[in-house]
Amino acid sequence: MDTLTGLLEGPKARGAFLLKSVFNPPWSLRVEDRAPLSVVTMVHGDAWLLPDHATPVLIRPGDVAVVRGPDPYTVADTPDTPVQITVGPEQRCSTQEGEDVTDTMALGVRTWGDAFQDAGSSVMLSGTYQAPSEIGRRLLSALPTLLVRPAEAADNTLVTLLTSEISKDEPGQEIVLDRLLDLLLIGVLRTWLAAPGSGAPSWYRAQGDPVVGPALRLLHENPFHGWTVEELALKVGVSRACLARRFTDVVGEPPVAYLTGWRLALAADLLREPDATVTTVARRVGYSSAFALSTAFKRVRGISPQEFRAGATQATAPPSAEPPRTVVLSPPGPDRP
């Protein structure tokens, strides 16, 4: 398993909130749902996506935007249009006067807005991850506040398919939509990580290093093994000192510290399973006992596995290593701002 595969296994939508929104200009939607991650794409018409702490971007049909929460953002037909509706927790929508319009603006299955679609309408698809898996948190915490892949850099097949499927009400439809959302997100993330100068995190760039890359693959393929730096170095074919120095220089932390973080990320994801116990999770991620896992978990995350399972997850999210910013993945053409 390569490093990216292991990390991209994390964002798995489970009953994600997906919606087709239809608006006639002027319109402006303020999103304050505190969701950790949202994916937005336009089907018809343009829209401005305005994060509170990053550069606004004009998104056009086929562009795919990934917005990292929980900070609010606004989507509007122009940057100057006053906010008309605010989306709060649990996707409840209200006007500026406080009127709840969640139900009154419903237009059908997973469709919502101020009017039925016509030639002048703006049509937006959005998918909201309620709680991304802990395995993906190392990746997601490295994301910019706003990441945009323009249509000319994207495979529009998924957007077209999502547009077709989002309004259907058939058996198993939720699973179909969840997987389409995952594929759309992963496509954007892969493009971001591969783009030169995009700010991809050091642990991803380390995959191509002739010393660190093989060591990372070993850690990801077999995290429950009792790895030592000496054994990793032997497998990679370098000295212990060489591996320790090179790994720390390239990844930003020593091999054993990286392995601990990876094991605890796996443990955090497994702890969400209803039938899991701390003892079984400990064995699955390479700890000899529940006590050993609990000690490491509390030392690194500040809470016990039991507290984590009870819902105290906000304090466990690592801070972003970079300041909030906007990244557009391909140079704009002459007709793009």
PDB file of C-alpha atoms in Angstrom, residues 113-227:
ATOM      1  CA  GLY A 113     -33.859  26.686  -3.632  1.00  0.00           C
ATOM      2  CA  ASP A 114     -35.907  29.760  -4.423  1.00  0.00           C
ATOM      3  CA  ALA A 115     -37.297  28.683  -7.808  1.00  0.00           C
ATOM      4  CA  PHE A 116     -37.572  25.779 -10.180  1.00  0.00           C
ATOM      5  CA  GLN A 117     -34.757  25.687 -12.698  1.00  0.00           C
ATOM      6  CA  ASP A 118     -34.935  27.793 -15.840  1.00  0.00           C
ATOM      7  CA  ALA A 119     -32.429  29.151 -18.346  1.00  0.00           C
ATOM      8  CA  GLY A 120     -31.230  31.877 -15.993  1.00  0.00           C
ATOM      9  CA  SER A 121     -30.913  29.815 -12.835  1.00  0.00           C
ATOM     10  CA  SER A 122     -27.726  29.013 -10.969  1.00  0.00           C
ATOM     11  CA  VAL A 123     -27.573  25.282 -10.175  1.00  0.00           C
ATOM     12  CA  MET A 124     -25.103  24.065  -7.565  1.00  0.00           C
ATOM     13  CA  LEU A 125     -24.315  20.592  -6.254  1.00  0.00           C
ATOM     14  CA  SER A 126     -22.891  20.308  -2.749  1.00  0.00           C
ATOM     15  CA  GLY A 127     -21.792  17.384  -0.620  1.00  0.00           C
ATOM     16  CA  THR A 128     -20.990  17.744   3.065  1.00  0.00           C
ATOM     17  CA  TYR A 129     -18.921  15.294   5.092  1.00  0.00           C
ATOM     18  CA  GLN A 130     -20.310  15.257   8.616  1.00  0.00           C
ATOM     19  CA  ALA A 131     -17.256  13.580  10.236  1.00  0.00           C
ATOM     20  CA  PRO A 132     -14.334  12.516   8.030  1.00  0.00           C
ATOM     21  CA  SER A 133     -12.533   9.402   9.217  1.00  0.00           C
ATOM     22  CA  GLU A 134      -9.570   9.880  11.499  1.00  0.00           C
ATOM     23  CA  ILE A 135      -7.371   8.053   9.007  1.00  0.00           C
ATOM     24  CA  GLY A 136      -7.900  10.914   6.590  1.00  0.00           C
ATOM     25  CA  ARG A 137      -7.407  13.630   9.193  1.00  0.00           C
ATOM     26  CA  ARG A 138      -3.642  13.844   8.611  1.00  0.00           C
ATOM     27  CA  LEU A 139      -4.383  14.550   4.955  1.00  0.00           C
ATOM     28  CA  LEU A 140      -7.366  16.814   5.497  1.00  0.00           C
ATOM     29  CA  SER A 141      -5.581  18.954   8.081  1.00  0.00           C
ATOM     30  CA  ALA A 142      -2.948  19.733   5.440  1.00  0.00           C
ATOM     31  CA  LEU A 143      -5.524  21.039   2.966  1.00  0.00           C
ATOM     32  CA  PRO A 144      -5.806  24.728   2.183  1.00  0.00           C
ATOM     33  CA  THR A 145      -9.001  26.443   3.279  1.00  0.00           C
ATOM     34  CA  LEU A 146     -10.236  26.475  -0.311  1.00  0.00           C
ATOM     35  CA  LEU A 147      -9.023  24.153  -3.045  1.00  0.00           C
ATOM     36  CA  VAL A 148     -10.412  24.518  -6.574  1.00  0.00           C
ATOM     37  CA  ARG A 149      -9.907  22.242  -9.561  1.00  0.00           C
ATOM     38  CA  PRO A 150     -11.122  24.051 -12.714  1.00  0.00           C
ATOM     39  CA  ALA A 151     -13.232  22.128 -15.193  1.00  0.00           C
ATOM     40  CA  GLU A 152     -10.504  22.093 -17.804  1.00  0.00           C
ATOM     41  CA  ALA A 153      -8.328  20.107 -15.386  1.00  0.00           C
ATOM     42  CA  ALA A 154     -11.054  17.736 -14.314  1.00  0.00           C
ATOM     43  CA  ASP A 155     -12.758  14.620 -15.512  1.00  0.00           C
ATOM     44  CA  ASN A 156     -16.324  15.855 -15.765  1.00  0.00           C
ATOM     45  CA  THR A 157     -17.789  12.358 -15.901  1.00  0.00           C
ATOM     46  CA  LEU A 158     -18.282  12.223 -12.138  1.00  0.00           C
ATOM     47  CA  VAL A 159     -19.949  15.643 -12.021  1.00  0.00           C
ATOM     48  CA  THR A 160     -22.316  14.599 -14.797  1.00  0.00           C
ATOM     49  CA  LEU A 161     -23.108  11.324 -13.053  1.00  0.00           C
ATOM     50  CA  LEU A 162     -23.666  13.027  -9.699  1.00  0.00           C
ATOM     51  CA  THR A 163     -25.991  15.522 -11.377  1.00  0.00           C
ATOM     52  CA  SER A 164     -28.008  12.630 -12.777  1.00  0.00           C
ATOM     53  CA  GLU A 165     -28.121  10.628  -9.542  1.00  0.00           C
ATOM     54  CA  ILE A 166     -28.643  13.277  -6.873  1.00  0.00           C
ATOM     55  CA  SER A 167     -32.397  13.704  -7.462  1.00  0.00           C
ATOM     56  CA  LYS A 168     -33.192  10.004  -7.675  1.00  0.00           C
ATOM     57  CA  ASP A 169     -35.001   8.205  -4.868  1.00  0.00           C
ATOM     58  CA  GLU A 170     -34.180   4.554  -5.392  1.00  0.00           C
ATOM     59  CA  PRO A 171     -33.093   1.673  -3.120  1.00  0.00           C
ATOM     60  CA  GLY A 172     -29.459   2.057  -2.107  1.00  0.00           C
ATOM     61  CA  GLN A 173     -29.292   5.597  -3.463  1.00  0.00           C
ATOM     62  CA  GLU A 174     -27.537   6.955  -0.376  1.00  0.00           C
ATOM     63  CA  ILE A 175     -24.623   4.564  -0.874  1.00  0.00           C
ATOM     64  CA  VAL A 176     -24.381   5.444  -4.570  1.00  0.00           C
ATOM     65  CA  LEU A 177     -24.202   9.158  -3.760  1.00  0.00           C
ATOM     66  CA  ASP A 178     -21.688   8.639  -0.945  1.00  0.00           C
ATOM     67  CA  ARG A 179     -19.317   6.787  -3.251  1.00  0.00           C
ATOM     68  CA  LEU A 180     -19.682   9.360  -6.036  1.00  0.00           C
ATOM     69  CA  LEU A 181     -18.856  12.100  -3.544  1.00  0.00           C
ATOM     70  CA  ASP A 182     -15.793  10.165  -2.359  1.00  0.00           C
ATOM     71  CA  LEU A 183     -14.544   9.708  -5.911  1.00  0.00           C
ATOM     72  CA  LEU A 184     -15.040  13.392  -6.682  1.00  0.00           C
ATOM     73  CA  LEU A 185     -13.117  14.404  -3.575  1.00  0.00           C
ATOM     74  CA  ILE A 186     -10.300  11.920  -4.144  1.00  0.00           C
ATOM     75  CA  GLY A 187      -9.890  13.134  -7.722  1.00  0.00           C
ATOM     76  CA  VAL A 188      -9.373  16.701  -6.522  1.00  0.00           C
ATOM     77  CA  LEU A 189      -6.978  15.598  -3.771  1.00  0.00           C
ATOM     78  CA  ARG A 190      -4.868  13.555  -6.174  1.00  0.00           C
ATOM     79  CA  THR A 191      -4.620  16.501  -8.551  1.00  0.00           C
ATOM     80  CA  TRP A 192      -3.629  18.799  -5.678  1.00  0.00           C
ATOM     81  CA  LEU A 193      -0.958  16.446  -4.371  1.00  0.00           C
ATOM     82  CA  ALA A 194       0.539  15.929  -7.828  1.00  0.00           C
ATOM     83  CA  ALA A 195       0.548  19.587  -8.877  1.00  0.00           C
ATOM     84  CA  PRO A 196       3.990  21.244  -8.725  1.00  0.00           C
ATOM     85  CA  GLY A 197       4.147  23.983  -6.120  1.00  0.00           C
ATOM     86  CA  SER A 198       0.691  23.223  -4.747  1.00  0.00           C
ATOM     87  CA  GLY A 199       1.928  22.959  -1.161  1.00  0.00           C
ATOM     88  CA  ALA A 200       1.527  19.193  -0.801  1.00  0.00           C
ATOM     89  CA  PRO A 201       2.650  18.072   2.672  1.00  0.00           C
ATOM     90  CA  SER A 202       6.154  16.731   3.223  1.00  0.00           C
ATOM     91  CA  TRP A 203       5.008  13.214   4.073  1.00  0.00           C
ATOM     92  CA  TYR A 204       3.417  12.949   0.619  1.00  0.00           C
ATOM     93  CA  ARG A 205       6.454  14.277  -1.223  1.00  0.00           C
ATOM     94  CA  ALA A 206       8.530  11.761   0.738  1.00  0.00           C
ATOM     95  CA  GLN A 207       7.029   8.913  -1.311  1.00  0.00           C
ATOM     96  CA  GLY A 208       9.483   9.650  -4.102  1.00  0.00           C
ATOM     97  CA  ASP A 209      12.536   9.637  -1.853  1.00  0.00           C
ATOM     98  CA  PRO A 210      14.664   6.508  -2.489  1.00  0.00           C
ATOM     99  CA  VAL A 211      15.254   6.000   1.245  1.00  0.00           C
ATOM    100  CA  VAL A 212      12.155   7.377   2.961  1.00  0.00           C
ATOM    101  CA  GLY A 213       9.613   6.197   0.371  1.00  0.00           C
ATOM    102  CA  PRO A 214      10.217   2.452   0.928  1.00  0.00           C
ATOM    103  CA  ALA A 215      10.238   2.980   4.704  1.00  0.00           C
ATOM    104  CA  LEU A 216       6.871   4.755   4.585  1.00  0.00           C
ATOM    105  CA  ARG A 217       5.364   1.956   2.530  1.00  0.00           C
ATOM    106  CA  LEU A 218       6.533  -0.617   5.071  1.00  0.00           C
ATOM    107  CA  LEU A 219       4.971   1.358   7.935  1.00  0.00           C
ATOM    108  CA  HIS A 220       1.665   1.729   6.100  1.00  0.00           C
ATOM    109  CA  GLU A 221       1.497  -1.872   4.924  1.00  0.00           C
ATOM    110  CA  ASN A 222       2.200  -3.329   8.366  1.00  0.00           C
ATOM    111  CA  PRO A 223       1.567  -0.744  11.117  1.00  0.00           C
ATOM    112  CA  PHE A 224       0.917  -3.408  13.766  1.00  0.00           C
ATOM    113  CA  HIS A 225       4.451  -4.812  13.417  1.00  0.00           C
ATOM    114  CA  GLY A 226       6.898  -3.862  16.166  1.00  0.00           C
ATOM    115  CA  TRP A 227       9.068  -1.760  13.913  1.00  0.00           C
TER     116      TRP A 227
END
